[in-house]
PDB file of C-alpha atoms and ligand atoms in Angstrom:
ATOM      1  CA  MET N 481      88.189 119.669  79.026  1.00  0.00           C
ATOM      2  CA  GLU N 482      84.460 119.243  78.719  1.00  0.00           C
ATOM      3  CA  THR N 483      82.799 116.722  81.088  1.00  0.00           C
ATOM      4  CA  PRO N 484      80.793 114.372  78.868  1.00  0.00           C
ATOM      5  CA  PHE N 485      77.058 114.127  79.238  1.00  0.00           C
ATOM      6  CA  LEU N 486      75.622 110.899  80.641  1.00  0.00           C
ATOM      7  CA  LYS N 487      72.098 110.534  82.015  1.00  0.00           C
ATOM      8  CA  SER N 488      72.342 109.533  85.674  1.00  0.00           C
ATOM      9  CA  ASP N 489      69.171 107.400  85.562  1.00  0.00           C
ATOM     10  CA  LEU N 490      71.115 104.936  83.393  1.00  0.00           C
ATOM     11  CA  PHE N 491      72.788 103.776  86.601  1.00  0.00           C
ATOM     12  CA  LEU N 492      69.475 102.925  88.259  1.00  0.00           C
ATOM     13  CA  ASN N 493      68.304 100.398  85.710  1.00  0.00           C
ATOM     14  CA  GLU N 494      70.188  98.599  82.960  1.00  0.00           C
ATOM     15  CA  TYR N 495      73.609  99.765  84.079  1.00  0.00           C
ATOM     16  CA  ASN N 496      73.234  99.428  87.851  1.00  0.00           C
ATOM     17  CA  THR N 497      76.389  97.296  88.055  1.00  0.00           C
ATOM     18  CA  VAL N 498      78.515 100.045  86.476  1.00  0.00           C
ATOM     19  CA  TYR N 499      80.512 102.498  88.581  1.00  0.00           C
ATOM     20  CA  GLU N 500      78.756 105.860  88.585  1.00  0.00           C
ATOM     21  CA  PRO N 501      81.094 108.824  87.994  1.00  0.00           C
ATOM     22  CA  SER N 502      82.189 110.130  91.384  1.00  0.00           C
ATOM     23  CA  GLU N 503      84.786 112.416  92.928  1.00  0.00           C
ATOM     24  CA  ASP N 504      87.620 110.096  91.888  1.00  0.00           C
ATOM     25  CA  THR N 505      86.375 110.236  88.296  1.00  0.00           C
ATOM     26  CA  PHE N 506      86.272 114.014  88.305  1.00  0.00           C
ATOM     27  CA  ILE N 507      89.662 114.540  89.931  1.00  0.00           C
ATOM     28  CA  LEU N 508      91.124 112.296  87.210  1.00  0.00           C
ATOM     29  CA  ILE N 509      89.491 114.350  84.448  1.00  0.00           C
ATOM     30  CA  ASP N 510      90.743 117.537  86.122  1.00  0.00           C
ATOM     31  CA  ALA N 511      94.310 116.182  86.321  1.00  0.00           C
ATOM     32  CA  LEU N 512      94.273 115.178  82.662  1.00  0.00           C
ATOM     33  CA  GLU N 513      93.008 118.597  81.732  1.00  0.00           C
ATOM     34  CA  ILE N 514      95.931 120.260  83.497  1.00  0.00           C
ATOM     35  CA  ASP N 515      98.311 118.163  81.380  1.00  0.00           C
ATOM     36  CA  LEU N 516      96.581 118.444  78.016  1.00  0.00           C
ATOM     37  CA  ASN N 517      99.306 120.548  76.436  1.00  0.00           C
ATOM     38  CA  LEU N 518     102.006 118.174  77.642  1.00  0.00           C
ATOM     39  CA  ILE N 519     100.051 115.168  76.390  1.00  0.00           C
ATOM     40  CA  ARG N 520      99.523 116.814  73.001  1.00  0.00           C
ATOM     41  CA  SER N 521     103.184 117.771  72.729  1.00  0.00           C
ATOM     42  CA  LEU N 522     104.195 114.115  73.035  1.00  0.00           C
ATOM     43  CA  LYS N 523     102.036 113.227  70.023  1.00  0.00           C
ATOM     44  CA  PRO N 524     100.357 110.163  71.491  1.00  0.00           C
ATOM     45  CA  VAL N 525      99.143 107.526  69.050  1.00  0.00           C
ATOM     46  CA  ILE N 526      97.571 104.960  71.370  1.00  0.00           C
ATOM     47  CA  CYS N 527      95.650 105.936  74.495  1.00  0.00           C
ATOM     48  CA  VAL N 528      94.330 103.274  76.890  1.00  0.00           C
ATOM     49  CA  GLU N 529      92.072 103.552  79.901  1.00  0.00           C
ATOM     50  CA  ILE N 530      91.885 100.431  82.059  1.00  0.00           C
ATOM     51  CA  GLY N 531      88.646 100.098  84.033  1.00  0.00           C
ATOM     52  CA  CYS N 532      86.766 102.575  81.852  1.00  0.00           C
ATOM     53  CA  GLY N 533      83.484 102.114  83.793  1.00  0.00           C
ATOM     54  CA  SER N 534      80.878 104.523  82.397  1.00  0.00           C
ATOM     55  CA  GLY N 535      83.375 105.691  79.749  1.00  0.00           C
ATOM     56  CA  ILE N 536      83.208 109.272  80.901  1.00  0.00           C
ATOM     57  CA  VAL N 537      86.973 109.736  81.348  1.00  0.00           C
ATOM     58  CA  LEU N 538      87.950 108.204  78.022  1.00  0.00           C
ATOM     59  CA  THR N 539      85.198 110.126  76.258  1.00  0.00           C
ATOM     60  CA  ALA N 540      86.482 113.394  77.745  1.00  0.00           C
ATOM     61  CA  VAL N 541      90.023 112.510  76.683  1.00  0.00           C
ATOM     62  CA  GLY N 542      88.818 111.376  73.257  1.00  0.00           C
ATOM     63  CA  LYS N 543      87.033 114.666  72.729  1.00  0.00           C
ATOM     64  CA  ALA N 544      90.018 116.714  73.812  1.00  0.00           C
ATOM     65  CA  LEU N 545      92.601 114.718  71.860  1.00  0.00           C
ATOM     66  CA  SER N 546      90.695 113.587  68.790  1.00  0.00           C
ATOM     67  CA  ASN N 547      92.975 115.628  66.525  1.00  0.00           C
ATOM     68  CA  ASP N 548      96.152 114.448  68.228  1.00  0.00           C
ATOM     69  CA  CYS N 549      95.745 110.799  69.100  1.00  0.00           C
ATOM     70  CA  HIS N 550      94.662 108.068  66.698  1.00  0.00           C
ATOM     71  CA  PHE N 551      93.394 105.177  68.778  1.00  0.00           C
ATOM     72  CA  PHE N 552      91.515 105.078  72.073  1.00  0.00           C
ATOM     73  CA  LEU N 553      90.949 101.806  73.875  1.00  0.00           C
ATOM     74  CA  GLY N 554      89.028 101.196  77.082  1.00  0.00           C
ATOM     75  CA  THR N 555      88.929  97.921  78.975  1.00  0.00           C
ATOM     76  CA  ASP N 556      86.793  96.710  81.836  1.00  0.00           C
ATOM     77  CA  VAL N 557      86.041  93.394  83.504  1.00  0.00           C
ATOM     78  CA  ASN N 558      82.387  94.379  83.561  1.00  0.00           C
ATOM     79  CA  GLU N 559      80.602  93.765  80.265  1.00  0.00           C
ATOM     80  CA  LYS N 560      77.960  96.381  81.076  1.00  0.00           C
ATOM     81  CA  ALA N 561      80.708  98.942  81.607  1.00  0.00           C
ATOM     82  CA  ALA N 562      82.137  98.248  78.152  1.00  0.00           C
ATOM     83  CA  GLN N 563      78.645  98.686  76.653  1.00  0.00           C
ATOM     84  CA  LEU N 564      77.974 101.884  78.577  1.00  0.00           C
ATOM     85  CA  SER N 565      81.367 103.284  77.593  1.00  0.00           C
ATOM     86  CA  GLN N 566      80.528 102.886  73.905  1.00  0.00           C
ATOM     87  CA  HIS N 567      77.127 104.458  74.569  1.00  0.00           C
ATOM     88  CA  CYS N 568      78.743 107.385  76.386  1.00  0.00           C
ATOM     89  CA  ALA N 569      81.252 107.941  73.589  1.00  0.00           C
ATOM     90  CA  LEU N 570      78.670 107.803  70.810  1.00  0.00           C
ATOM     91  CA  GLY N 571      76.246 109.985  72.779  1.00  0.00           C
ATOM     92  CA  ASN N 572      78.966 112.613  72.988  1.00  0.00           C
ATOM     93  CA  GLY N 573      79.864 112.434  69.315  1.00  0.00           C
ATOM     94  CA  ILE N 574      82.987 110.307  69.716  1.00  0.00           C
ATOM     95  CA  HIS N 575      83.341 107.500  67.195  1.00  0.00           C
ATOM     96  CA  ILE N 576      86.934 106.697  67.721  1.00  0.00           C
ATOM     97  CA  PHE N 577      87.193 104.337  70.582  1.00  0.00           C
ATOM     98  CA  GLU N 578      86.798 100.681  71.371  1.00  0.00           C
ATOM     99  CA  ALA N 579      85.746  99.230  74.729  1.00  0.00           C
ATOM    100  CA  VAL N 580      86.796  95.651  75.381  1.00  0.00           C
ATOM    101  CA  VAL N 581      85.826  93.270  78.184  1.00  0.00           C
ATOM    102  CA  THR N 582      89.005  91.912  79.687  1.00  0.00           C
ATOM    103  CA  ASP N 583      91.031  91.714  82.875  1.00  0.00           C
ATOM    104  CA  LEU N 584      93.397  94.697  82.783  1.00  0.00           C
ATOM    105  CA  LEU N 585      94.791  94.312  79.227  1.00  0.00           C
ATOM    106  CA  SER N 586      95.186  90.557  79.187  1.00  0.00           C
ATOM    107  CA  ALA N 587      93.131  90.049  76.004  1.00  0.00           C
ATOM    108  CA  PHE N 588      95.829  91.893  74.087  1.00  0.00           C
ATOM    109  CA  ASP N 589      98.652  89.744  75.303  1.00  0.00           C
ATOM    110  CA  ALA N 590     101.834  91.048  73.689  1.00  0.00           C
ATOM    111  CA  ARG N 591     100.091  92.927  70.888  1.00  0.00           C
ATOM    112  CA  LEU N 592     100.405  96.286  72.584  1.00  0.00           C
ATOM    113  CA  MET N 593     104.016  95.680  73.570  1.00  0.00           C
ATOM    114  CA  HIS N 594     105.672  99.067  74.232  1.00  0.00           C
ATOM    115  CA  CYS N 595     103.024 100.826  72.118  1.00  0.00           C
ATOM    116  CA  VAL N 596     100.842 102.708  74.605  1.00  0.00           C
ATOM    117  CA  ASP N 597     101.549 106.434  74.902  1.00  0.00           C
ATOM    118  CA  LEU N 598      98.889 107.443  77.392  1.00  0.00           C
ATOM    119  CA  LEU N 599      97.721 105.053  80.107  1.00  0.00           C
ATOM    120  CA  ILE N 600      94.938 105.972  82.524  1.00  0.00           C
ATOM    121  CA  PHE N 601      93.644 103.984  85.484  1.00  0.00           C
ATOM    122  CA  ASN N 602      91.197 104.836  88.246  1.00  0.00           C
ATOM    123  CA  PRO N 603      91.448 101.436  89.945  1.00  0.00           C
ATOM    124  CA  PRO N 604      89.434  99.749  92.663  1.00  0.00           C
ATOM    125  CA  TYR N 605      91.427 101.247  95.538  1.00  0.00           C
ATOM    126  CA  VAL N 606      89.310 100.867  98.701  1.00  0.00           C
ATOM    127  CA  VAL N 607      90.867  98.786 101.488  1.00  0.00           C
ATOM    128  CA  THR N 608      88.705  95.647 101.900  1.00  0.00           C
ATOM    129  CA  PRO N 609      89.096  91.960 102.681  1.00  0.00           C
ATOM    130  CA  ASN N 610      90.575  90.286  99.596  1.00  0.00           C
ATOM    131  CA  ASP N 611      87.475  88.165  98.997  1.00  0.00           C
ATOM    132  CA  GLU N 612      85.350  91.317  98.618  1.00  0.00           C
ATOM    133  CA  ILE N 613      86.924  91.926  95.202  1.00  0.00           C
ATOM    134  CA  GLU N 614      85.199  89.051  93.443  1.00  0.00           C
ATOM    135  CA  LYS N 615      81.845  89.369  95.228  1.00  0.00           C
ATOM    136  CA  SER N 616      79.941  91.181  92.475  1.00  0.00           C
ATOM    137  CA  ALA N 617      80.423  93.344  89.417  1.00  0.00           C
ATOM    138  CA  ILE N 618      79.895  96.507  91.434  1.00  0.00           C
ATOM    139  CA  SER N 619      82.233  95.425  94.246  1.00  0.00           C
ATOM    140  CA  ARG N 620      84.934  94.894  91.609  1.00  0.00           C
ATOM    141  CA  SER N 621      84.695  98.585  90.837  1.00  0.00           C
ATOM    142  CA  TRP N 622      85.825  99.702  94.279  1.00  0.00           C
ATOM    143  CA  ALA N 623      87.104  96.770  96.370  1.00  0.00           C
ATOM    144  CA  GLY N 624      90.888  96.796  96.359  1.00  0.00           C
ATOM    145  CA  GLY N 625      91.714  94.098  98.916  1.00  0.00           C
ATOM    146  CA  GLU N 626      94.675  94.433 101.262  1.00  0.00           C
ATOM    147  CA  ASN N 627      95.871  98.045 101.398  1.00  0.00           C
ATOM    148  CA  GLY N 628      93.545  98.585  98.422  1.00  0.00           C
ATOM    149  CA  ARG N 629      96.465  97.385  96.328  1.00  0.00           C
ATOM    150  CA  VAL N 630      95.557  93.987  94.883  1.00  0.00           C
ATOM    151  CA  VAL N 631      94.561  95.262  91.425  1.00  0.00           C
ATOM    152  CA  ILE N 632      96.981  98.202  91.503  1.00  0.00           C
ATOM    153  CA  ASP N 633      99.930  95.878  92.147  1.00  0.00           C
ATOM    154  CA  ARG N 634      98.903  93.553  89.314  1.00  0.00           C
ATOM    155  CA  PHE N 635      98.669  96.603  87.061  1.00  0.00           C
ATOM    156  CA  ILE N 636     102.168  97.728  88.025  1.00  0.00           C
ATOM    157  CA  ASN N 637     103.729  94.295  87.718  1.00  0.00           C
ATOM    158  CA  THR N 638     102.047  92.985  84.586  1.00  0.00           C
ATOM    159  CA  VAL N 639     100.782  95.910  82.509  1.00  0.00           C
ATOM    160  CA  VAL N 640     103.208  98.769  83.028  1.00  0.00           C
ATOM    161  CA  PRO N 641     106.461  97.015  82.024  1.00  0.00           C
ATOM    162  CA  GLN N 642     104.884  95.351  78.981  1.00  0.00           C
ATOM    163  CA  ILE N 643     102.883  97.927  77.114  1.00  0.00           C
ATOM    164  CA  THR N 644     104.251 101.392  77.782  1.00  0.00           C
ATOM    165  CA  SER N 645     106.111 103.303  75.087  1.00  0.00           C
ATOM    166  CA  GLU N 646     109.288 105.239  75.867  1.00  0.00           C
ATOM    167  CA  THR N 647     107.375 108.507  76.226  1.00  0.00           C
ATOM    168  CA  CYS N 648     104.303 107.036  77.896  1.00  0.00           C
ATOM    169  CA  LEU N 649     102.493 109.123  80.498  1.00  0.00           C
ATOM    170  CA  ILE N 650     100.571 107.205  83.158  1.00  0.00           C
ATOM    171  CA  TYR N 651      97.833 108.724  85.319  1.00  0.00           C
ATOM    172  CA  LEU N 652      96.814 106.670  88.342  1.00  0.00           C
ATOM    173  CA  VAL N 653      94.239 107.487  91.027  1.00  0.00           C
ATOM    174  CA  VAL N 654      95.163 106.403  94.566  1.00  0.00           C
ATOM    175  CA  ILE N 655      94.208 107.119  98.144  1.00  0.00           C
ATOM    176  CA  GLN N 656      96.525 107.560 101.115  1.00  0.00           C
ATOM    177  CA  GLU N 657      95.777 104.035 102.411  1.00  0.00           C
ATOM    178  CA  ASN N 658      97.273 102.579  99.205  1.00  0.00           C
ATOM    179  CA  LYS N 659     100.691 103.822 100.463  1.00  0.00           C
ATOM    180  CA  PRO N 660     101.504 106.017  97.467  1.00  0.00           C
ATOM    181  CA  GLU N 661     105.206 106.157  98.371  1.00  0.00           C
ATOM    182  CA  GLU N 662     105.450 102.367  97.891  1.00  0.00           C
ATOM    183  CA  ILE N 663     103.627 102.669  94.562  1.00  0.00           C
ATOM    184  CA  ILE N 664     106.086 105.358  93.469  1.00  0.00           C
ATOM    185  CA  ASP N 665     108.999 103.043  94.378  1.00  0.00           C
ATOM    186  CA  ALA N 666     107.435 100.134  92.475  1.00  0.00           C
ATOM    187  CA  MET N 667     106.968 102.329  89.409  1.00  0.00           C
ATOM    188  CA  ARG N 668     110.630 103.379  89.588  1.00  0.00           C
ATOM    189  CA  ILE N 669     111.580  99.726  89.293  1.00  0.00           C
ATOM    190  CA  CYS N 670     109.568  99.679  86.027  1.00  0.00           C
ATOM    191  CA  GLY N 671     111.597 102.633  84.717  1.00  0.00           C
ATOM    192  CA  PHE N 672     109.079 105.329  85.592  1.00  0.00           C
ATOM    193  CA  TYR N 673     111.556 107.403  87.579  1.00  0.00           C
ATOM    194  CA  TYR N 674     109.536 110.588  87.663  1.00  0.00           C
ATOM    195  CA  SER N 675     106.277 110.994  89.493  1.00  0.00           C
ATOM    196  CA  LYS N 676     104.185 114.023  90.240  1.00  0.00           C
ATOM    197  CA  ILE N 677     101.086 114.387  92.349  1.00  0.00           C
ATOM    198  CA  MET N 678      98.954 116.289  89.878  1.00  0.00           C
ATOM    199  CA  LEU N 679      96.027 116.862  92.212  1.00  0.00           C
ATOM    200  CA  GLU N 680      95.040 115.955  95.725  1.00  0.00           C
ATOM    201  CA  ARG N 681      91.562 116.308  97.192  1.00  0.00           C
ATOM    202  CA  LYS N 682      89.836 115.293 100.401  1.00  0.00           C
ATOM    203  CA  CYS N 683      86.416 113.826  99.673  1.00  0.00           C
ATOM    204  CA  LYS N 684      84.426 112.522 102.615  1.00  0.00           C
ATOM    205  CA  ASN N 685      86.747 109.977 104.221  1.00  0.00           C
ATOM    206  CA  GLU N 686      89.103 109.637 101.226  1.00  0.00           C
ATOM    207  CA  ARG N 687      92.262 111.562 100.465  1.00  0.00           C
ATOM    208  CA  LEU N 688      92.386 111.177  96.703  1.00  0.00           C
ATOM    209  CA  LYS N 689      95.495 111.772  94.629  1.00  0.00           C
ATOM    210  CA  VAL N 690      96.179 111.569  90.922  1.00  0.00           C
ATOM    211  CA  ILE N 691      99.791 110.660  90.260  1.00  0.00           C
ATOM    212  CA  ARG N 692     101.475 111.111  86.902  1.00  0.00           C
ATOM    213  CA  PHE N 693     104.356 108.775  86.106  1.00  0.00           C
ATOM    214  CA  CYS N 694     106.841 109.151  83.273  1.00  0.00           C
ATOM    215  CA  ARG N 695     110.355 108.163  82.250  1.00  0.00           C
ATOM    216  CA  GLN N 696     111.474 111.713  81.421  1.00  0.00           C
ATOM    217  CA  LYS N 697     111.225 114.749  83.621  1.00  0.00           C
ATOM    218  CA  TYR N 698     108.491 117.266  82.785  1.00  0.00           C
ATOM    219  CA  ASP N 699     107.167 120.167  84.864  1.00  0.00           C
TER     220      ASP N 699
HETATM  221  C1  SAM F1999      86.784 103.116  90.393  1.00  0.00           C
HETATM  222  S1  SAM F1999      85.995 102.450  88.970  1.00  0.00           S
HETATM  223  C2  SAM F1999      86.456 103.689  87.767  1.00  0.00           C
HETATM  224  C3  SAM F1999      85.521 103.773  86.593  1.00  0.00           C
HETATM  225  C4  SAM F1999      85.778 104.951  85.646  1.00  0.00           C
HETATM  226  N1  SAM F1999      87.066 104.865  85.054  1.00  0.00           N
HETATM  227  C5  SAM F1999      85.665 106.241  86.408  1.00  0.00           C
HETATM  228  O1  SAM F1999      86.710 106.879  86.659  1.00  0.00           O
HETATM  229  O2  SAM F1999      84.538 106.614  86.758  1.00  0.00           O
HETATM  230  C6  SAM F1999      87.065 101.063  88.552  1.00  0.00           C
HETATM  231  C7  SAM F1999      86.688 100.350  87.274  1.00  0.00           C
HETATM  232  O3  SAM F1999      87.665  99.328  87.037  1.00  0.00           O
HETATM  233  C8  SAM F1999      87.024  98.150  86.620  1.00  0.00           C
HETATM  234  N2  SAM F1999      87.919  97.032  86.981  1.00  0.00           N
HETATM  235  C9  SAM F1999      88.127  96.464  88.190  1.00  0.00           C
HETATM  236  N3  SAM F1999      89.053  95.495  88.118  1.00  0.00           N
HETATM  237  C10 SAM F1999      89.441  95.453  86.817  1.00  0.00           C
HETATM  238  C11 SAM F1999      90.361  94.638  86.105  1.00  0.00           C
HETATM  239  N4  SAM F1999      91.071  93.688  86.718  1.00  0.00           N
HETATM  240  N5  SAM F1999      90.500  94.841  84.775  1.00  0.00           N
HETATM  241  C12 SAM F1999      89.753  95.790  84.130  1.00  0.00           C
HETATM  242  N6  SAM F1999      88.876  96.585  84.760  1.00  0.00           N
HETATM  243  C13 SAM F1999      88.717  96.427  86.079  1.00  0.00           C
HETATM  244  C14 SAM F1999      85.699  98.148  87.357  1.00  0.00           C
HETATM  245  O4  SAM F1999      84.740  97.327  86.741  1.00  0.00           O
HETATM  246  C15 SAM F1999      85.355  99.640  87.304  1.00  0.00           C
HETATM  247  O5  SAM F1999      84.631  99.954  86.128  1.00  0.00           O
END
């Protein structure tokens, strides 16, 4: 999967509140690339990335799956991120996705009920005091509150049970401090019985993992 082009000086000026692609971004792209054939074989129609940030992940996915998947949606709480995501997509020749400013997927209410076939989230996962989360647009991109799980837990409890289709694949970035085994248990309760650590990488002080969740067993 090709890593989309995005000028890094964009993050110094107009888009300095947007999360700059980092190791967590790239491990997520690498994990999705490993699974491209599986994703294609499930014939996804709707693909959603929550917290699309710069848009680089969704653009990479959009490029790779443009012949297979029909609708790509990114969401972010940060308005600048939604703008930059559209810019990133268009700059890389992708005209097929929408970026919407909303908390998780709340703007869509029940409209995506059991419709999403591919769900991607690189959440704010760093362990911080809970009040760090709301401090600024940029702190919202990394501050995860207690155990780094405040946003992740809301995602699992409110988004996952509502919007996922029967064959949905979910790719979630976590670190060891998020207690991945508890996340795996919580996802089981939502019917996602199968989980696989697609990739694991130590980057500075973080042990990053990308976990794939699904209802059926795949390799
Ligand atoms: C770690 S960054 C990942 C950005 C991008 N996906 C990437 O991989 O480079 C997390 C992103 O989630 C967004 N975010 C944080 N809380 C959110 C929420 N409740 N709903 C939607 N987006 C959120 C942040 O603004 C940020 O863009």
